Short mmCIF file of C-alpha atoms in Angstrom, two decimals:
data_model
loop_
_atom_site.label_atom_id
_atom_site.label_comp_id
_atom_site.label_asym_id
_atom_site.label_seq_id
_atom_site.Cartn_x
_atom_site.Cartn_y
_atom_site.Cartn_z
CA UNK X 1 23.42 -34.85 69.96
CA UNK X 2 21.74 -34.90 66.54
CA UNK X 3 24.06 -35.29 63.57
CA UNK X 4 22.75 -34.74 60.03
CA UNK X 5 25.16 -35.55 57.22
CA UNK X 6 24.61 -34.95 53.50
CA UNK X 7 20.84 -35.24 53.81
CA UNK X 8 18.94 -34.96 50.53
CA UNK X 9 15.41 -35.52 49.31
CA UNK X 10 14.45 -35.58 45.64
CA UNK X 11 10.79 -35.89 44.61
CA UNK X 12 9.97 -37.26 41.18
CA UNK X 13 6.72 -36.34 39.43
CA UNK X 14 5.94 -36.81 35.75
CA UNK X 15 9.58 -37.79 35.17
CA UNK X 16 10.70 -34.44 36.62
CA UNK X 17 12.99 -34.33 39.64
CA UNK X 18 12.57 -31.67 42.32
CA UNK X 19 15.22 -31.33 45.01
CA UNK X 20 13.51 -30.35 48.27
CA UNK X 21 16.52 -30.86 50.55
CA UNK X 22 19.97 -30.55 49.03
CA UNK X 23 23.00 -32.15 50.73
CA UNK X 24 22.20 -30.66 54.13
CA UNK X 25 24.63 -31.09 57.04
CA UNK X 26 23.95 -29.89 60.60
CA UNK X 27 24.84 -30.70 64.21
CA UNK X 28 22.38 -29.95 67.01
CA UNK X 29 23.44 -30.11 70.64
CA UNK X 30 21.49 -32.13 73.17
CA UNK X 31 19.02 -29.98 75.11
CA UNK X 32 19.19 -27.11 72.61
CA UNK X 33 16.27 -25.19 71.10
CA UNK X 34 17.33 -25.08 67.46
CA UNK X 35 15.40 -23.04 64.91
CA UNK X 36 15.19 -23.68 61.17
CA UNK X 37 13.70 -20.79 59.22
CA UNK X 38 12.86 -20.37 55.57
CA UNK X 39 10.18 -19.09 53.24
CA UNK X 40 7.62 -21.41 51.66
CA UNK X 41 9.37 -23.87 49.36
CA UNK X 42 12.72 -23.61 51.15
CA UNK X 43 12.54 -27.30 52.12
CA UNK X 44 12.31 -26.85 55.88
CA UNK X 45 9.17 -28.97 56.44
CA UNK X 46 10.56 -31.76 54.27
CA UNK X 47 13.79 -31.55 56.26
CA UNK X 48 12.09 -32.01 59.62
CA UNK X 49 10.04 -34.96 58.32
CA UNK X 50 13.26 -36.62 57.15
CA UNK X 51 14.55 -36.64 60.74
CA UNK X 52 11.98 -39.23 61.85
CA UNK X 53 11.57 -40.70 58.37
CA UNK X 54 8.03 -39.59 57.78
CA UNK X 55 9.75 -38.85 54.49
CA UNK X 56 12.43 -41.26 53.32
CA UNK X 57 15.71 -39.53 52.41
CA UNK X 58 17.22 -39.94 48.96
CA UNK X 59 20.74 -39.66 50.39
CA UNK X 60 22.50 -38.93 53.64
CA UNK X 61 22.10 -40.06 57.22
CA UNK X 62 20.56 -38.90 60.48
CA UNK X 63 22.04 -39.89 63.84
CA UNK X 64 20.02 -39.23 67.01
CA UNK X 65 21.50 -40.21 70.37
CA UNK X 66 24.09 -42.45 68.68
CA UNK X 67 21.40 -44.28 66.72
CA UNK X 68 21.53 -44.12 62.91
CA UNK X 69 17.85 -43.45 62.24
CA UNK X 70 18.26 -43.65 58.46
CA UNK X 71 19.60 -47.23 58.72
CA UNK X 72 16.78 -48.69 60.85
CA UNK X 73 14.37 -51.32 59.57
CA UNK X 74 10.63 -50.68 59.92
CA UNK X 75 10.30 -52.47 63.26
CA UNK X 76 13.23 -50.66 64.87
CA UNK X 77 12.08 -47.36 63.35
CA UNK X 78 8.70 -47.67 65.07
CA UNK X 79 10.48 -48.10 68.39
CA UNK X 80 12.92 -45.23 67.66
CA UNK X 81 10.03 -42.86 66.85
CA UNK X 82 8.85 -43.16 70.44
CA UNK X 83 11.92 -41.11 71.33
CA UNK X 84 11.07 -38.42 68.73
CA UNK X 85 7.89 -36.45 69.46
CA UNK X 86 6.34 -34.24 66.80
CA UNK X 87 3.78 -31.43 66.77
CA UNK X 88 2.14 -29.99 63.66
CA UNK X 89 0.70 -26.72 62.40
CA UNK X 90 -2.86 -28.07 62.19
CA UNK X 91 -2.77 -30.14 65.39
CA UNK X 92 -3.76 -33.51 63.78
CA UNK X 93 -5.95 -34.47 66.75
CA UNK X 94 -8.44 -37.33 66.76
CA UNK X 95 -11.75 -35.48 66.75
CA UNK X 96 -13.76 -38.39 68.16
CA UNK X 97 -11.50 -38.64 71.23
CA UNK X 98 -11.37 -36.47 74.32
CA UNK X 99 -8.29 -34.54 75.42
CA UNK X 100 -7.38 -37.37 77.78
CA UNK X 101 -7.87 -40.00 75.08
CA UNK X 102 -5.86 -38.05 72.48
CA UNK X 103 -2.88 -37.80 74.82
CA UNK X 104 -3.20 -41.47 75.80
CA UNK X 105 -3.28 -42.69 72.19
CA UNK X 106 0.50 -43.12 71.63
CA UNK X 107 0.74 -44.86 75.01
CA UNK X 108 -1.93 -47.34 73.92
CA UNK X 109 0.06 -48.08 70.75
CA UNK X 110 3.18 -48.58 72.87
CA UNK X 111 1.34 -51.11 75.04
CA UNK X 112 1.47 -49.11 78.27
CA UNK X 113 -0.91 -50.35 80.98
CA UNK X 114 -4.12 -48.39 81.65
CA UNK X 115 -3.07 -47.38 85.14
CA UNK X 116 0.30 -46.08 83.95
CA UNK X 117 -1.37 -44.35 80.98
CA UNK X 118 -3.74 -42.40 83.22
CA UNK X 119 -0.96 -41.34 85.55
CA UNK X 120 1.17 -40.14 82.63
CA UNK X 121 -1.74 -38.38 80.90
CA UNK X 122 -2.77 -36.48 84.03
CA UNK X 123 0.79 -35.29 84.65
CA UNK X 124 1.02 -34.08 81.03
CA UNK X 125 -2.31 -32.28 81.28
CA UNK X 126 -0.96 -30.39 84.29
CA UNK X 127 2.31 -29.69 82.46
CA UNK X 128 0.64 -28.07 79.44
CA UNK X 129 -1.99 -26.19 81.46
CA UNK X 130 -5.14 -28.06 80.46
CA UNK X 131 -6.49 -29.08 83.87
CA UNK X 132 -10.27 -29.21 83.73
CA UNK X 133 -10.33 -30.02 80.00
CA UNK X 134 -9.69 -33.76 80.32
CA UNK X 135 -13.10 -34.79 78.94
CA UNK X 136 -13.41 -32.04 76.33
CA UNK X 137 -13.36 -32.85 72.62
CA UNK X 138 -11.16 -30.94 70.12
CA UNK X 139 -14.20 -29.11 68.73
CA UNK X 140 -14.70 -27.57 72.17
CA UNK X 141 -11.16 -26.19 72.41
CA UNK X 142 -9.49 -23.02 71.19
CA UNK X 143 -6.55 -23.18 68.78
CA UNK X 144 -4.05 -22.73 71.59
CA UNK X 145 -5.68 -25.45 73.67
CA UNK X 146 -5.62 -27.83 70.70
CA UNK X 147 -1.92 -27.22 70.26
CA UNK X 148 -1.36 -27.86 73.97
CA UNK X 149 -3.04 -31.23 73.48
CA UNK X 150 -0.73 -31.86 70.52
CA UNK X 151 2.30 -31.01 72.64
CA UNK X 152 1.16 -33.25 75.51
CA UNK X 153 0.53 -36.11 73.06
CA UNK X 154 4.00 -35.64 71.55
CA UNK X 155 5.51 -35.90 75.04
CA UNK X 156 3.54 -38.99 76.06
CA UNK X 157 6.35 -41.48 75.40
CA UNK X 158 8.95 -39.29 77.15
CA UNK X 159 10.93 -38.45 74.00
CA UNK X 160 14.36 -36.86 74.07
CA UNK X 161 13.67 -34.89 70.87
CA UNK X 162 10.65 -32.75 69.98
CA UNK X 163 10.09 -31.72 66.34
CA UNK X 164 7.85 -28.67 65.81
CA UNK X 165 6.68 -28.13 62.24
CA UNK X 166 5.20 -24.59 62.02
CA UNK X 167 3.62 -25.26 65.42
CA UNK X 168 2.43 -21.67 65.93
CA UNK X 169 1.59 -20.60 62.37
CA UNK X 170 -2.16 -21.17 62.80
CA UNK X 171 -2.33 -19.20 66.07
CA UNK X 172 -2.86 -15.54 66.91
CA UNK X 173 0.11 -13.56 68.32
CA UNK X 174 -0.93 -13.78 71.98
CA UNK X 175 -1.54 -17.53 71.78
CA UNK X 176 1.72 -17.97 69.86
CA UNK X 177 3.65 -16.33 72.69
CA UNK X 178 1.93 -18.56 75.25
CA UNK X 179 2.81 -21.72 73.29
CA UNK X 180 6.41 -20.57 72.84
CA UNK X 181 6.68 -19.90 76.58
CA UNK X 182 5.36 -23.41 77.18
CA UNK X 183 8.00 -24.91 74.87
CA UNK X 184 10.77 -23.05 76.72
CA UNK X 185 9.37 -24.31 80.03
CA UNK X 186 9.23 -27.89 78.73
CA UNK X 187 12.79 -27.61 77.44
CA UNK X 188 14.00 -26.45 80.85
CA UNK X 189 12.00 -28.97 82.88
CA UNK X 190 12.56 -32.05 80.75
CA UNK X 191 15.89 -31.21 79.09
CA UNK X 192 14.71 -32.45 75.71
CA UNK X 193 16.06 -31.14 72.39
CA UNK X 194 13.61 -29.01 70.40
CA UNK X 195 13.90 -28.44 66.65
CA UNK X 196 11.53 -25.70 65.59
CA UNK X 197 10.58 -25.11 61.95
CA UNK X 198 9.09 -21.69 61.13
CA UNK X 199 8.88 -18.87 58.62
CA UNK X 200 8.57 -16.24 61.37
CA UNK X 201 11.74 -14.63 62.71
CA UNK X 202 10.10 -13.41 65.93
CA UNK X 203 9.56 -17.08 66.86
CA UNK X 204 13.29 -17.70 66.42
CA UNK X 205 14.12 -14.56 68.38
CA UNK X 206 11.90 -15.49 71.30
CA UNK X 207 13.00 -19.04 72.13
CA UNK X 208 15.84 -20.38 69.96
CA UNK X 209 19.52 -20.51 70.87
CA UNK X 210 20.81 -21.47 67.41
CA UNK X 211 19.28 -20.91 63.97
CA UNK X 212 19.78 -22.28 60.47
CA UNK X 213 18.41 -20.34 57.49
CA UNK X 214 17.21 -22.46 54.56
CA UNK X 215 16.81 -21.44 50.94
CA UNK X 216 16.29 -23.74 47.94
CA UNK X 217 16.84 -26.83 50.07
CA UNK X 218 20.19 -25.66 51.46
CA UNK X 219 21.33 -24.11 54.73
CA UNK X 220 22.70 -20.75 53.59
CA UNK X 221 23.49 -19.32 57.04
CA UNK X 222 23.58 -20.58 60.60
CA UNK X 223 24.84 -19.65 64.02
CA UNK X 224 23.98 -18.14 67.37
CA UNK X 225 20.65 -16.30 67.12
CA UNK X 226 22.06 -13.06 68.50
CA UNK X 227 24.98 -13.13 66.05
CA UNK X 228 22.68 -13.81 63.11
CA UNK X 229 20.36 -10.97 64.15
CA UNK X 230 23.19 -8.48 64.51
CA UNK X 231 25.23 -9.50 61.46
CA UNK X 232 23.03 -11.23 58.85
CA UNK X 233 25.12 -12.21 55.83
CA UNK X 234 22.66 -13.52 53.24
CA UNK X 235 19.91 -11.49 51.61
CA UNK X 236 17.24 -13.96 52.73
CA UNK X 237 18.47 -13.67 56.33
CA UNK X 238 18.37 -9.88 56.14
CA UNK X 239 14.74 -10.06 55.02
CA UNK X 240 13.87 -12.22 58.03
CA UNK X 241 15.69 -9.90 60.43
CA UNK X 242 13.64 -7.00 59.08
CA UNK X 243 10.51 -8.79 60.33
CA UNK X 244 11.45 -8.01 63.92
CA UNK X 245 14.01 -5.23 63.61
CA UNK X 246 11.88 -2.99 61.39
CA UNK X 247 14.91 -2.00 59.30
CA UNK X 248 12.85 -0.25 56.63
CA UNK X 249 11.03 1.78 59.25
CA UNK X 250 14.36 2.52 60.94
CA UNK X 251 15.76 3.93 57.69
CA UNK X 252 12.77 6.26 57.48
CA UNK X 253 13.26 7.22 61.13
CA UNK X 254 16.93 8.09 60.48
CA UNK X 255 15.97 10.41 57.65
CA UNK X 256 13.40 12.09 59.85
CA UNK X 257 15.87 12.43 62.73
CA UNK X 258 18.40 14.09 60.42
CA UNK X 259 15.73 16.45 59.12
CA UNK X 260 14.50 17.41 62.60
CA UNK X 261 17.93 17.77 64.24
CA UNK X 262 20.15 20.08 62.23
CA UNK X 263 23.05 20.47 64.69
CA UNK X 264 25.66 18.01 65.97
CA UNK X 265 26.44 14.43 65.07
CA UNK X 266 23.69 11.81 64.98
CA UNK X 267 25.03 8.48 66.18
CA UNK X 268 23.51 5.01 66.18
CA UNK X 269 24.64 2.70 68.97
CA UNK X 270 24.15 -1.07 69.03
CA UNK X 271 24.27 -2.57 72.52
CA UNK X 272 24.67 -6.31 73.03
CA UNK X 273 24.14 -8.41 76.16
CA UNK X 274 24.71 -6.85 79.56
CA UNK X 275 25.75 -3.51 78.06
CA UNK X 276 22.09 -2.82 77.22
CA UNK X 277 21.64 -2.03 80.91
CA UNK X 278 24.83 0.03 81.40
CA UNK X 279 24.63 3.78 82.08
CA UNK X 280 26.90 4.58 79.15
CA UNK X 281 25.29 7.90 78.22
CA UNK X 282 25.51 9.19 81.79
CA UNK X 283 29.17 8.18 81.93
CA UNK X 284 29.95 10.06 78.70
CA UNK X 285 28.28 13.27 79.89
CA UNK X 286 30.16 13.16 83.20
CA UNK X 287 33.54 12.46 81.59
CA UNK X 288 33.49 14.63 78.47
CA UNK X 289 32.27 18.17 77.79
CA UNK X 290 29.62 17.10 75.29
CA UNK X 291 25.89 17.58 74.97
CA UNK X 292 23.96 14.37 74.42
CA UNK X 293 20.29 14.06 73.51
CA UNK X 294 18.58 10.67 73.22
CA UNK X 295 16.46 10.70 70.07
CA UNK X 296 15.15 7.15 69.84
CA UNK X 297 15.86 3.65 71.13
CA UNK X 298 14.60 0.12 71.70
CA UNK X 299 15.77 -3.11 73.33
CA UNK X 300 14.92 -6.61 72.04
CA UNK X 301 15.34 -9.84 73.99
CA UNK X 302 16.58 -13.16 72.59
CA UNK X 303 17.42 -16.41 74.37
CA UNK X 304 21.09 -15.60 73.78
CA UNK X 305 20.80 -12.16 75.40
CA UNK X 306 19.49 -8.67 74.79
CA UNK X 307 20.44 -6.25 72.08
CA UNK X 308 19.38 -2.64 71.68
CA UNK X 309 19.58 0.25 69.24
CA UNK X 310 19.91 3.84 70.47
CA UNK X 311 20.05 7.04 68.41
CA UNK X 312 21.71 10.02 70.07
CA UNK X 313 22.61 13.54 69.03
CA UNK X 314 26.04 14.65 70.24
CA UNK X 315 27.37 18.20 70.15
CA UNK X 316 30.14 20.29 71.69
CA UNK X 317 33.80 20.98 71.10
CA UNK X 318 35.07 18.83 68.23
CA UNK X 319 37.97 17.38 70.25
CA UNK X 320 35.65 16.45 73.13
CA UNK X 321 33.17 14.83 70.73
CA UNK X 322 36.00 12.86 69.07
CA UNK X 323 37.25 11.65 72.46
CA UNK X 324 33.73 10.61 73.51
CA UNK X 325 33.26 8.64 70.28
CA UNK X 326 36.66 6.97 70.74
CA UNK X 327 35.66 6.01 74.30
CA UNK X 328 32.42 4.42 73.08
CA UNK X 329 34.21 2.47 70.37
CA UNK X 330 36.54 1.00 73.00
CA UNK X 331 33.61 -0.50 74.93
CA UNK X 332 33.01 -4.24 74.66
CA UNK X 333 29.78 -5.21 72.88
CA UNK X 334 28.93 -1.67 71.76
CA UNK X 335 28.97 -0.82 68.06
CA UNK X 336 28.91 2.82 66.93
CA UNK X 337 27.92 4.31 63.60
CA UNK X 338 27.94 8.04 62.83
CA UNK X 339 24.75 8.49 60.82
CA UNK X 340 25.10 12.24 60.27
CA UNK X 341 28.49 13.92 60.69
CA UNK X 342 27.48 17.60 60.95
CA UNK X 343 29.37 20.02 63.20
#
């Protein structure tokens, strides 16, 4: 369990105070993949650096595994940091060291014997998929391979918490997906808690269970990823959801659907979880005397489950159509909106 209480960070420059993190309070469950999203300047990178005191907080406290990190002296903090791995956007590798030597570096600092270091390094190289690259230098690696080295190095001391500060922002989409898949695999195999900082909502969608949205140093919205995607409350959250939902494009599609389909009702259905796989449309046609045409649809996966959007055109006797709509509205985890109510 990670407990963050009233955490603040104020930077002072030229006698001017700037609040980067403002009285932030969060709880993160052990073994969770927790996302923190915000635009540039929201305070998210400062926040994650406060967790291991790479930045010293102005106020508040951080408790990780029953240890008050913000109260530790320098000696105890160095020891505590061995339990908190961290990976960065720009890798921060030692360019004069090989892959093997980069991963071994934190073990050297911790005083681990050479034999134990080699055994640990080789197991980590296998874990992150870098077998055969042990003697390569960073300049000989792709961006994704460099980040895999960074991940392996962060795991060297067997931490219980992994902090990821924009870990995929410098990577292309295909490599990003591969790194995110690796993080999910590590989370499942090792059971460690991952806190992932990003400005990209598709990263949150792909691997996070919980998400906190930051703006102006504050958490303005948080919750289960699926809930936040389906029912964003704050304007900044709605902007992020549009990144992966294509809401603007969907609005244009609705207008085009209405223009191209003059008869019957046009209905938008939101399916959540297992209902995305149910044969709802077939059931409606068999039960009610209505005509149903599927106009457009898509399904998106999150760690918390699937959700889908389906546009249908429904026509027929008005009473039958009303009964069919009532039936749909009674279904668990299906939301219905009549987009165009023409007869």
